[in-house]
Amino acid sequence: AALRAFILNMAVRLLAALIILGTAGARRHSPRVPTARLHAPQLPGSANCTLIHLRQPVEHFTFADAAQTDGFLQRVFVHDSYWRGAGSGAPVWLYVGNEANVELYVNATGLMWENAQAAGALLVFAEHRYYGETLPHGPNSSDPSLIGALTHENALADYAALIAALRGRVGVRNRCRGAIALGAYGAG
């Protein structure tokens, strides 16, 4: 229990450092970030975001490379039409997904959408592992024998890896302001 608490504490500290201090930190697994443009930005919602699939390891905290598979693809929706760019110091607002398809939150999180233009914010909505289409073991992900990697620690490590990938992909710089929006389980 002490080791689990230590790992969770370290993951939270890493996530905070990546957001607040802008330090990328070391990461053993380099994310591949293929993208597909869905529609030109017009109105709030997933249809007006860029869909990113970020490769994540099933287990972030194993020491045996042999235990790693090719991982899985985490869905992330990014809306950048309001963002003033990395050099402007404009904020990045990250919505941490809950126990459902992230598109439900992309389409219904009014507070972020309503204030993004005035703030010049980059909006990022990340789907939680094992929910929506972010399934580490495909359609078998709900099998009780395959949910061992459904942990707070792995979810936080997914978000830390996402922030590191965003730094390289969209040019998020050191000292870029950030905020995380949480809901339900994500707020616990």
Short mmCIF file of N, CA and C in Angstrom, two decimals:
data_model
loop_
_atom_site.label_atom_id
_atom_site.label_comp_id
_atom_site.label_asym_id
_atom_site.label_seq_id
_atom_site.Cartn_x
_atom_site.Cartn_y
_atom_site.Cartn_z
N ALA A 1 0.82 -1.19 0.00
CA ALA A 1 0.00 0.00 0.00
C ALA A 1 0.87 1.25 0.00
N ALA A 2 2.01 1.18 0.72
CA ALA A 2 2.90 2.34 0.77
C ALA A 2 3.52 2.60 -0.59
N LEU A 3 3.88 1.53 -1.31
CA LEU A 3 4.46 1.70 -2.65
C LEU A 3 3.44 2.30 -3.60
N ARG A 4 2.20 1.83 -3.53
CA ARG A 4 1.13 2.36 -4.40
C ARG A 4 0.91 3.85 -4.12
N ALA A 5 0.88 4.22 -2.82
CA ALA A 5 0.70 5.63 -2.46
C ALA A 5 1.89 6.46 -2.95
N PHE A 6 3.09 5.92 -2.85
CA PHE A 6 4.28 6.62 -3.32
C PHE A 6 4.21 6.85 -4.83
N ILE A 7 3.84 5.80 -5.58
CA ILE A 7 3.74 5.91 -7.05
C ILE A 7 2.69 6.94 -7.44
N LEU A 8 1.53 6.90 -6.78
CA LEU A 8 0.48 7.87 -7.08
C LEU A 8 0.95 9.28 -6.77
N ASN A 9 1.61 9.46 -5.64
CA ASN A 9 2.13 10.77 -5.27
C ASN A 9 3.13 11.27 -6.32
N MET A 10 4.01 10.41 -6.77
CA MET A 10 5.01 10.80 -7.77
C MET A 10 4.34 11.13 -9.11
N ALA A 11 3.31 10.37 -9.49
CA ALA A 11 2.61 10.65 -10.75
C ALA A 11 1.91 12.00 -10.68
N VAL A 12 1.30 12.31 -9.55
CA VAL A 12 0.64 13.61 -9.40
C VAL A 12 1.67 14.73 -9.46
N ARG A 13 2.81 14.54 -8.80
CA ARG A 13 3.86 15.57 -8.85
C ARG A 13 4.39 15.76 -10.26
N LEU A 14 4.55 14.66 -11.01
CA LEU A 14 5.02 14.76 -12.38
C LEU A 14 4.02 15.53 -13.23
N LEU A 15 2.75 15.20 -13.09
CA LEU A 15 1.71 15.89 -13.86
C LEU A 15 1.70 17.37 -13.53
N ALA A 16 1.80 17.71 -12.26
CA ALA A 16 1.83 19.12 -11.86
C ALA A 16 3.06 19.82 -12.42
N ALA A 17 4.20 19.16 -12.40
CA ALA A 17 5.42 19.78 -12.93
C ALA A 17 5.31 20.02 -14.42
N LEU A 18 4.72 19.07 -15.12
CA LEU A 18 4.58 19.23 -16.57
C LEU A 18 3.67 20.40 -16.92
N ILE A 19 2.65 20.59 -16.13
CA ILE A 19 1.70 21.67 -16.42
C ILE A 19 2.22 23.02 -15.93
N ILE A 20 2.60 23.06 -14.67
CA ILE A 20 2.95 24.35 -14.06
C ILE A 20 4.35 24.81 -14.44
N LEU A 21 5.30 23.93 -14.36
CA LEU A 21 6.68 24.33 -14.62
C LEU A 21 7.09 24.14 -16.08
N GLY A 22 6.33 23.37 -16.81
CA GLY A 22 6.65 23.17 -18.21
C GLY A 22 7.81 22.23 -18.45
N THR A 23 8.13 21.38 -17.51
CA THR A 23 9.22 20.44 -17.72
C THR A 23 8.66 19.18 -18.31
N ALA A 24 9.29 18.70 -19.37
CA ALA A 24 8.79 17.53 -20.07
C ALA A 24 9.08 16.25 -19.30
N GLY A 25 10.18 16.18 -18.58
CA GLY A 25 10.52 14.96 -17.87
C GLY A 25 10.95 13.87 -18.83
N ALA A 26 11.50 12.82 -18.28
CA ALA A 26 11.96 11.70 -19.10
C ALA A 26 10.82 10.73 -19.28
N ARG A 27 10.75 10.12 -20.44
CA ARG A 27 9.72 9.14 -20.71
C ARG A 27 10.32 8.05 -21.59
N ARG A 28 10.17 6.82 -21.17
CA ARG A 28 10.77 5.71 -21.89
C ARG A 28 10.05 5.43 -23.20
N HIS A 29 8.75 5.64 -23.26
CA HIS A 29 7.97 5.32 -24.45
C HIS A 29 7.69 6.58 -25.25
N SER A 30 8.25 6.70 -26.43
CA SER A 30 8.02 7.88 -27.27
C SER A 30 6.66 7.76 -27.92
N PRO A 31 5.77 8.73 -27.70
CA PRO A 31 4.44 8.64 -28.30
C PRO A 31 4.48 8.92 -29.80
N ARG A 32 3.69 8.17 -30.53
CA ARG A 32 3.47 8.46 -31.94
C ARG A 32 2.12 9.15 -32.00
N VAL A 33 2.03 10.22 -32.73
CA VAL A 33 0.82 11.04 -32.69
C VAL A 33 0.25 11.23 -34.10
N PRO A 34 -0.40 10.19 -34.66
CA PRO A 34 -1.07 10.39 -35.94
C PRO A 34 -2.34 11.21 -35.71
N THR A 35 -2.71 12.02 -36.67
CA THR A 35 -3.90 12.84 -36.49
C THR A 35 -4.80 12.77 -37.72
N ALA A 36 -6.03 13.19 -37.52
CA ALA A 36 -6.99 13.31 -38.62
C ALA A 36 -7.86 14.52 -38.34
N ARG A 37 -7.99 15.43 -39.27
CA ARG A 37 -8.84 16.61 -39.11
C ARG A 37 -10.27 16.19 -39.37
N LEU A 38 -11.16 16.49 -38.43
CA LEU A 38 -12.55 16.08 -38.60
C LEU A 38 -13.34 17.10 -39.41
N HIS A 39 -13.39 18.34 -38.95
CA HIS A 39 -14.11 19.40 -39.64
C HIS A 39 -13.45 20.73 -39.32
N ALA A 40 -13.70 21.73 -40.12
CA ALA A 40 -13.18 23.07 -39.82
C ALA A 40 -13.88 23.59 -38.58
N PRO A 41 -13.14 24.23 -37.67
CA PRO A 41 -13.76 24.76 -36.45
C PRO A 41 -14.84 25.79 -36.76
N GLN A 42 -16.01 25.62 -36.18
CA GLN A 42 -17.10 26.58 -36.29
C GLN A 42 -17.80 26.72 -34.95
N LEU A 43 -18.38 25.63 -34.46
CA LEU A 43 -19.11 25.64 -33.20
C LEU A 43 -18.45 24.67 -32.23
N PRO A 44 -18.64 24.85 -30.93
CA PRO A 44 -18.08 23.91 -29.96
C PRO A 44 -18.56 22.50 -30.20
N GLY A 45 -17.67 21.55 -30.01
CA GLY A 45 -18.03 20.15 -30.13
C GLY A 45 -16.94 19.34 -30.80
N SER A 46 -17.04 18.02 -30.66
CA SER A 46 -16.02 17.12 -31.18
C SER A 46 -15.89 17.20 -32.70
N ALA A 47 -16.97 17.54 -33.39
CA ALA A 47 -16.91 17.63 -34.84
C ALA A 47 -16.01 18.77 -35.31
N ASN A 48 -15.69 19.69 -34.42
CA ASN A 48 -14.87 20.83 -34.78
C ASN A 48 -13.50 20.80 -34.11
N CYS A 49 -13.07 19.62 -33.75
CA CYS A 49 -11.77 19.43 -33.12
C CYS A 49 -10.88 18.58 -34.01
N THR A 50 -9.61 18.61 -33.72
CA THR A 50 -8.67 17.68 -34.33
C THR A 50 -8.60 16.46 -33.42
N LEU A 51 -8.76 15.29 -34.01
CA LEU A 51 -8.68 14.05 -33.26
C LEU A 51 -7.24 13.55 -33.31
N ILE A 52 -6.65 13.34 -32.15
CA ILE A 52 -5.30 12.80 -32.04
C ILE A 52 -5.40 11.43 -31.39
N HIS A 53 -4.66 10.49 -31.91
CA HIS A 53 -4.53 9.17 -31.28
C HIS A 53 -3.11 9.07 -30.75
N LEU A 54 -2.99 9.04 -29.43
CA LEU A 54 -1.69 8.99 -28.78
C LEU A 54 -1.42 7.57 -28.29
N ARG A 55 -0.31 6.98 -28.73
CA ARG A 55 0.04 5.63 -28.30
C ARG A 55 0.51 5.66 -26.86
N GLN A 56 -0.13 4.83 -26.04
CA GLN A 56 0.19 4.72 -24.62
C GLN A 56 0.53 3.26 -24.30
N PRO A 57 1.44 3.03 -23.36
CA PRO A 57 1.68 1.65 -22.92
C PRO A 57 0.52 1.19 -22.04
N VAL A 58 0.23 -0.09 -22.06
CA VAL A 58 -0.83 -0.62 -21.21
C VAL A 58 -0.46 -0.42 -19.75
N GLU A 59 0.79 -0.62 -19.41
CA GLU A 59 1.28 -0.48 -18.03
C GLU A 59 2.49 0.45 -18.04
N HIS A 60 2.36 1.59 -17.38
CA HIS A 60 3.47 2.56 -17.33
C HIS A 60 4.54 2.18 -16.33
N PHE A 61 4.20 1.36 -15.34
CA PHE A 61 5.10 1.17 -14.21
C PHE A 61 5.71 -0.22 -14.12
N THR A 62 5.89 -0.86 -15.25
CA THR A 62 6.56 -2.15 -15.24
C THR A 62 8.04 -1.94 -15.55
N PHE A 63 8.87 -2.77 -15.00
CA PHE A 63 10.29 -2.65 -15.25
C PHE A 63 10.75 -3.65 -16.31
N ALA A 64 9.88 -4.50 -16.75
CA ALA A 64 10.24 -5.52 -17.73
C ALA A 64 9.73 -5.11 -19.10
N ASP A 65 10.65 -4.80 -20.03
CA ASP A 65 10.24 -4.43 -21.38
C ASP A 65 9.46 -5.54 -22.05
N ALA A 66 9.77 -6.79 -21.69
CA ALA A 66 9.07 -7.92 -22.30
C ALA A 66 7.58 -7.90 -21.96
N ALA A 67 7.23 -7.27 -20.84
CA ALA A 67 5.83 -7.21 -20.43
C ALA A 67 5.04 -6.19 -21.25
N GLN A 68 5.73 -5.30 -21.95
CA GLN A 68 5.06 -4.27 -22.74
C GLN A 68 4.59 -4.84 -24.08
N THR A 69 3.45 -4.39 -24.50
CA THR A 69 2.97 -4.71 -25.83
C THR A 69 3.11 -3.45 -26.67
N ASP A 70 2.51 -3.43 -27.80
CA ASP A 70 2.53 -2.23 -28.62
C ASP A 70 1.71 -1.11 -28.00
N GLY A 71 0.99 -1.42 -26.95
CA GLY A 71 0.18 -0.41 -26.29
C GLY A 71 -1.17 -0.25 -26.95
N PHE A 72 -1.76 0.90 -26.74
CA PHE A 72 -3.09 1.19 -27.28
C PHE A 72 -3.13 2.66 -27.65
N LEU A 73 -4.17 3.04 -28.35
CA LEU A 73 -4.33 4.43 -28.78
C LEU A 73 -5.34 5.15 -27.88
N GLN A 74 -4.88 6.24 -27.28
CA GLN A 74 -5.74 7.08 -26.46
C GLN A 74 -6.31 8.18 -27.35
N ARG A 75 -7.61 8.38 -27.28
CA ARG A 75 -8.24 9.44 -28.08
C ARG A 75 -8.13 10.77 -27.36
N VAL A 76 -7.76 11.79 -28.11
CA VAL A 76 -7.63 13.14 -27.58
C VAL A 76 -8.21 14.09 -28.62
N PHE A 77 -9.11 14.98 -28.19
CA PHE A 77 -9.68 15.99 -29.07
C PHE A 77 -9.04 17.33 -28.74
N VAL A 78 -8.57 18.04 -29.77
CA VAL A 78 -7.90 19.33 -29.59
C VAL A 78 -8.63 20.38 -30.43
N HIS A 79 -8.95 21.49 -29.79
CA HIS A 79 -9.55 22.62 -30.50
C HIS A 79 -8.58 23.80 -30.39
N ASP A 80 -8.02 24.22 -31.53
CA ASP A 80 -6.97 25.24 -31.51
C ASP A 80 -7.33 26.54 -32.21
N SER A 81 -8.58 26.69 -32.66
CA SER A 81 -8.90 27.89 -33.42
C SER A 81 -8.87 29.16 -32.56
N TYR A 82 -9.02 29.03 -31.24
CA TYR A 82 -8.96 30.19 -30.36
C TYR A 82 -7.56 30.44 -29.82
N TRP A 83 -6.69 29.44 -29.93
CA TRP A 83 -5.38 29.52 -29.29
C TRP A 83 -4.51 30.57 -29.95
N ARG A 84 -3.90 31.40 -29.14
CA ARG A 84 -3.03 32.47 -29.65
C ARG A 84 -1.62 31.97 -29.96
N GLY A 85 -1.32 30.75 -29.59
CA GLY A 85 -0.01 30.17 -29.90
C GLY A 85 0.91 30.13 -28.71
N ALA A 86 1.94 29.28 -28.84
CA ALA A 86 2.87 29.05 -27.74
C ALA A 86 3.61 30.30 -27.32
N GLY A 87 4.02 31.11 -28.27
CA GLY A 87 4.79 32.30 -27.95
C GLY A 87 4.01 33.38 -27.23
N SER A 88 2.69 33.29 -27.25
CA SER A 88 1.85 34.33 -26.63
C SER A 88 1.65 34.12 -25.14
N GLY A 89 2.00 32.94 -24.65
CA GLY A 89 1.73 32.63 -23.25
C GLY A 89 0.28 32.26 -23.00
N ALA A 90 -0.49 32.05 -24.07
CA ALA A 90 -1.90 31.69 -23.92
C ALA A 90 -2.02 30.32 -23.23
N PRO A 91 -3.09 30.12 -22.48
CA PRO A 91 -3.20 28.90 -21.68
C PRO A 91 -3.58 27.66 -22.49
N VAL A 92 -3.29 26.52 -21.90
CA VAL A 92 -3.75 25.22 -22.39
C VAL A 92 -4.70 24.68 -21.34
N TRP A 93 -5.92 24.38 -21.74
CA TRP A 93 -6.90 23.84 -20.82
C TRP A 93 -7.13 22.37 -21.15
N LEU A 94 -6.84 21.50 -20.21
CA LEU A 94 -6.95 20.05 -20.40
C LEU A 94 -8.14 19.52 -19.62
N TYR A 95 -9.04 18.86 -20.32
CA TYR A 95 -10.16 18.18 -19.66
C TYR A 95 -9.78 16.72 -19.52
N VAL A 96 -9.74 16.24 -18.29
CA VAL A 96 -9.37 14.86 -18.00
C VAL A 96 -10.64 14.02 -18.02
N GLY A 97 -10.68 13.05 -18.92
CA GLY A 97 -11.88 12.25 -19.13
C GLY A 97 -12.33 11.44 -17.94
N ASN A 98 -13.60 11.08 -17.96
CA ASN A 98 -14.25 10.35 -16.87
C ASN A 98 -14.59 8.93 -17.32
N GLU A 99 -15.65 8.39 -16.70
CA GLU A 99 -16.05 7.02 -16.96
C GLU A 99 -17.02 6.92 -18.14
N ALA A 100 -16.68 7.54 -19.25
CA ALA A 100 -17.55 7.50 -20.43
C ALA A 100 -16.76 7.95 -21.66
N ASN A 101 -17.41 7.89 -22.78
CA ASN A 101 -16.84 8.38 -24.03
C ASN A 101 -16.53 9.87 -23.89
N VAL A 102 -15.31 10.27 -24.21
CA VAL A 102 -14.89 11.66 -24.03
C VAL A 102 -15.70 12.63 -24.88
N GLU A 103 -16.28 12.17 -25.97
CA GLU A 103 -17.07 13.06 -26.82
C GLU A 103 -18.27 13.64 -26.07
N LEU A 104 -18.79 12.91 -25.09
CA LEU A 104 -19.89 13.45 -24.28
C LEU A 104 -19.46 14.73 -23.59
N TYR A 105 -18.21 14.77 -23.12
CA TYR A 105 -17.70 15.92 -22.40
C TYR A 105 -17.23 17.02 -23.36
N VAL A 106 -16.68 16.63 -24.49
CA VAL A 106 -16.29 17.63 -25.49
C VAL A 106 -17.52 18.43 -25.91
N ASN A 107 -18.62 17.74 -26.08
CA ASN A 107 -19.84 18.37 -26.57
C ASN A 107 -20.66 19.05 -25.49
N ALA A 108 -20.33 18.85 -24.21
CA ALA A 108 -21.18 19.39 -23.15
C ALA A 108 -20.42 20.18 -22.08
N THR A 109 -19.13 20.40 -22.24
CA THR A 109 -18.36 21.14 -21.23
C THR A 109 -18.38 22.61 -21.60
N GLY A 110 -19.48 23.26 -21.34
CA GLY A 110 -19.70 24.64 -21.75
C GLY A 110 -18.72 25.63 -21.18
N LEU A 111 -18.33 25.48 -19.92
CA LEU A 111 -17.46 26.45 -19.28
C LEU A 111 -16.17 26.64 -20.07
N MET A 112 -15.55 25.56 -20.50
CA MET A 112 -14.31 25.68 -21.25
C MET A 112 -14.55 26.38 -22.60
N TRP A 113 -15.58 25.93 -23.30
CA TRP A 113 -15.88 26.51 -24.62
C TRP A 113 -16.26 27.98 -24.51
N GLU A 114 -17.05 28.32 -23.51
CA GLU A 114 -17.54 29.68 -23.37
C GLU A 114 -16.43 30.69 -23.07
N ASN A 115 -15.34 30.24 -22.48
CA ASN A 115 -14.28 31.15 -22.08
C ASN A 115 -13.00 31.02 -22.90
N ALA A 116 -12.92 30.03 -23.75
CA ALA A 116 -11.68 29.76 -24.50
C ALA A 116 -11.31 30.90 -25.45
N GLN A 117 -12.25 31.46 -26.15
CA GLN A 117 -11.93 32.51 -27.12
C GLN A 117 -11.36 33.74 -26.43
N ALA A 118 -11.99 34.19 -25.36
CA ALA A 118 -11.50 35.37 -24.65
C ALA A 118 -10.11 35.14 -24.06
N ALA A 119 -9.84 33.91 -23.63
CA ALA A 119 -8.55 33.60 -23.03
C ALA A 119 -7.49 33.23 -24.06
N GLY A 120 -7.93 32.98 -25.30
CA GLY A 120 -6.99 32.52 -26.33
C GLY A 120 -6.47 31.13 -26.04
N ALA A 121 -7.31 30.29 -25.42
CA ALA A 121 -6.89 28.99 -24.91
C ALA A 121 -6.91 27.88 -25.96
N LEU A 122 -5.99 26.94 -25.78
CA LEU A 122 -5.98 25.68 -26.50
C LEU A 122 -6.80 24.71 -25.66
N LEU A 123 -7.82 24.11 -26.25
CA LEU A 123 -8.67 23.16 -25.53
C LEU A 123 -8.23 21.74 -25.87
N VAL A 124 -8.05 20.92 -24.84
CA VAL A 124 -7.63 19.54 -25.01
C VAL A 124 -8.54 18.67 -24.16
N PHE A 125 -9.15 17.66 -24.78
CA PHE A 125 -10.05 16.73 -24.09
C PHE A 125 -9.48 15.33 -24.26
N ALA A 126 -9.04 14.71 -23.16
CA ALA A 126 -8.40 13.40 -23.21
C ALA A 126 -9.36 12.33 -22.70
N GLU A 127 -9.45 11.23 -23.43
CA GLU A 127 -10.30 10.11 -23.02
C GLU A 127 -9.54 9.23 -22.03
N HIS A 128 -10.24 8.81 -20.99
CA HIS A 128 -9.67 7.95 -19.96
C HIS A 128 -9.51 6.53 -20.50
N ARG A 129 -8.41 5.89 -20.13
CA ARG A 129 -8.20 4.50 -20.54
C ARG A 129 -9.36 3.62 -20.08
N TYR A 130 -9.72 2.64 -20.90
CA TYR A 130 -10.79 1.68 -20.68
C TYR A 130 -12.19 2.26 -20.89
N TYR A 131 -12.31 3.48 -21.39
CA TYR A 131 -13.63 4.08 -21.63
C TYR A 131 -13.70 4.59 -23.06
N GLY A 132 -14.94 4.73 -23.57
CA GLY A 132 -15.13 5.21 -24.93
C GLY A 132 -14.45 4.28 -25.92
N GLU A 133 -13.58 4.85 -26.75
CA GLU A 133 -12.84 4.05 -27.73
C GLU A 133 -11.37 3.87 -27.34
N THR A 134 -11.01 4.28 -26.13
CA THR A 134 -9.64 4.14 -25.63
C THR A 134 -9.56 2.84 -24.84
N LEU A 135 -9.46 1.76 -25.59
CA LEU A 135 -9.55 0.42 -25.01
C LEU A 135 -8.22 -0.32 -25.15
N PRO A 136 -7.47 -0.49 -24.06
CA PRO A 136 -6.16 -1.13 -24.11
C PRO A 136 -6.17 -2.54 -24.70
N HIS A 137 -7.26 -3.27 -24.52
CA HIS A 137 -7.33 -4.64 -25.03
C HIS A 137 -8.47 -4.79 -26.04
N GLY A 138 -8.77 -3.72 -26.75
CA GLY A 138 -9.83 -3.77 -27.75
C GLY A 138 -11.17 -4.09 -27.12
N PRO A 139 -12.02 -4.81 -27.85
CA PRO A 139 -13.36 -5.09 -27.33
C PRO A 139 -13.36 -5.97 -26.07
N ASN A 140 -12.24 -6.61 -25.76
CA ASN A 140 -12.15 -7.46 -24.57
C ASN A 140 -11.71 -6.69 -23.33
N SER A 141 -11.58 -5.39 -23.41
CA SER A 141 -11.04 -4.58 -22.30
C SER A 141 -11.84 -4.68 -21.01
N SER A 142 -13.12 -5.01 -21.08
CA SER A 142 -13.92 -5.11 -19.86
C SER A 142 -13.81 -6.48 -19.20
N ASP A 143 -13.08 -7.41 -19.79
CA ASP A 143 -12.87 -8.73 -19.21
C ASP A 143 -12.13 -8.55 -17.87
N PRO A 144 -12.67 -9.11 -16.79
CA PRO A 144 -12.04 -8.93 -15.47
C PRO A 144 -10.56 -9.32 -15.42
N SER A 145 -10.14 -10.23 -16.24
CA SER A 145 -8.74 -10.64 -16.23
C SER A 145 -7.83 -9.63 -16.94
N LEU A 146 -8.42 -8.63 -17.60
CA LEU A 146 -7.63 -7.67 -18.38
C LEU A 146 -7.69 -6.24 -17.83
N ILE A 147 -8.32 -6.04 -16.68
CA ILE A 147 -8.46 -4.67 -16.17
C ILE A 147 -7.42 -4.31 -15.12
N GLY A 148 -6.38 -5.08 -15.01
CA GLY A 148 -5.34 -4.81 -14.02
C GLY A 148 -4.65 -3.47 -14.21
N ALA A 149 -4.60 -2.96 -15.43
CA ALA A 149 -3.93 -1.69 -15.71
C ALA A 149 -4.88 -0.50 -15.60
N LEU A 150 -6.11 -0.74 -15.15
CA LEU A 150 -7.07 0.35 -14.93
C LEU A 150 -6.84 0.88 -13.52
N THR A 151 -5.83 1.76 -13.41
CA THR A 151 -5.45 2.32 -12.12
C THR A 151 -5.33 3.83 -12.23
N HIS A 152 -5.44 4.51 -11.09
CA HIS A 152 -5.23 5.96 -11.06
C HIS A 152 -3.81 6.30 -11.53
N GLU A 153 -2.86 5.49 -11.12
CA GLU A 153 -1.46 5.76 -11.47
C GLU A 153 -1.25 5.72 -12.97
N ASN A 154 -1.79 4.70 -13.64
CA ASN A 154 -1.64 4.61 -15.09
C ASN A 154 -2.39 5.72 -15.80
N ALA A 155 -3.58 6.09 -15.29
CA ALA A 155 -4.33 7.18 -15.90
C ALA A 155 -3.56 8.49 -15.81
N LEU A 156 -2.98 8.78 -14.63
CA LEU A 156 -2.18 10.01 -14.48
C LEU A 156 -0.96 9.97 -15.38
N ALA A 157 -0.34 8.81 -15.50
CA ALA A 157 0.82 8.69 -16.39
C ALA A 157 0.41 8.91 -17.85
N ASP A 158 -0.79 8.46 -18.23
CA ASP A 158 -1.30 8.74 -19.58
C ASP A 158 -1.38 10.25 -19.82
N TYR A 159 -1.91 10.98 -18.84
CA TYR A 159 -2.06 12.43 -19.00
C TYR A 159 -0.72 13.13 -19.00
N ALA A 160 0.22 12.65 -18.21
CA ALA A 160 1.57 13.22 -18.22
C ALA A 160 2.22 13.01 -19.59
N ALA A 161 2.04 11.83 -20.17
CA ALA A 161 2.59 11.54 -21.49
C ALA A 161 1.91 12.42 -22.56
N LEU A 162 0.62 12.65 -22.40
CA LEU A 162 -0.11 13.52 -23.32
C LEU A 162 0.46 14.93 -23.29
N ILE A 163 0.70 15.45 -22.09
CA ILE A 163 1.26 16.80 -21.98
C ILE A 163 2.62 16.88 -22.64
N ALA A 164 3.44 15.87 -22.43
CA ALA A 164 4.76 15.83 -23.07
C ALA A 164 4.62 15.80 -24.59
N ALA A 165 3.67 15.03 -25.11
CA ALA A 165 3.46 14.96 -26.55
C ALA A 165 2.94 16.29 -27.11
N LEU A 166 2.06 16.96 -26.36
CA LEU A 166 1.55 18.26 -26.81
C LEU A 166 2.67 19.29 -26.90
N ARG A 167 3.59 19.22 -25.96
CA ARG A 167 4.72 20.14 -26.00
C ARG A 167 5.43 20.07 -27.34
N GLY A 168 5.67 18.87 -27.83
CA GLY A 168 6.35 18.71 -29.11
C GLY A 168 5.46 18.98 -30.31
N ARG A 169 4.19 18.58 -30.20
CA ARG A 169 3.30 18.65 -31.36
C ARG A 169 2.82 20.07 -31.66
N VAL A 170 2.36 20.78 -30.64
CA VAL A 170 1.80 22.11 -30.90
C VAL A 170 2.69 23.23 -30.38
N GLY A 171 3.85 22.88 -29.89
CA GLY A 171 4.80 23.91 -29.47
C GLY A 171 4.50 24.54 -28.13
N VAL A 172 3.80 23.80 -27.24
CA VAL A 172 3.56 24.33 -25.90
C VAL A 172 4.92 24.52 -25.24
N ARG A 173 5.17 25.69 -24.77
CA ARG A 173 6.49 26.06 -24.23
C ARG A 173 6.53 26.02 -22.71
N ASN A 174 7.75 26.13 -22.18
CA ASN A 174 7.91 26.25 -20.74
C ASN A 174 7.14 27.46 -20.26
N ARG A 175 6.62 27.35 -19.08
CA ARG A 175 5.89 28.43 -18.42
C ARG A 175 4.55 28.77 -19.10
N CYS A 176 4.09 27.91 -19.99
CA CYS A 176 2.78 28.13 -20.59
C CYS A 176 1.74 27.83 -19.50
N ARG A 177 0.81 28.72 -19.31
CA ARG A 177 -0.21 28.52 -18.29
C ARG A 177 -1.10 27.35 -18.66
N GLY A 178 -1.52 26.62 -17.66
CA GLY A 178 -2.40 25.48 -17.91
C GLY A 178 -3.41 25.32 -16.82
N ALA A 179 -4.47 24.64 -17.13
CA ALA A 179 -5.50 24.30 -16.15
C ALA A 179 -6.04 22.95 -16.50
N ILE A 180 -6.43 22.19 -15.49
CA ILE A 180 -7.02 20.89 -15.70
C ILE A 180 -8.45 20.94 -15.19
N ALA A 181 -9.39 20.49 -16.03
CA ALA A 181 -10.78 20.39 -15.62
C ALA A 181 -11.08 18.93 -15.34
N LEU A 182 -11.69 18.67 -14.20
CA LEU A 182 -11.99 17.31 -13.78
C LEU A 182 -13.46 17.18 -13.46
N GLY A 183 -13.95 15.98 -13.55
CA GLY A 183 -15.33 15.74 -13.17
C GLY A 183 -15.52 14.32 -12.70
N ALA A 184 -16.50 14.06 -11.86
CA ALA A 184 -16.84 12.75 -11.33
C ALA A 184 -15.59 12.05 -10.81
N TYR A 185 -15.32 10.86 -11.28
CA TYR A 185 -14.14 10.10 -10.85
C TYR A 185 -12.86 10.88 -11.06
N GLY A 186 -12.77 11.62 -12.18
CA GLY A 186 -11.57 12.39 -12.48
C GLY A 186 -11.24 13.43 -11.43
N ALA A 187 -12.23 13.87 -10.68
CA ALA A 187 -11.99 14.88 -9.65
C ALA A 187 -11.56 14.26 -8.34
N GLY A 188 -11.65 12.93 -8.22
CA GLY A 188 -11.31 12.27 -6.96
C GLY A 188 -9.89 12.11 -6.82
#
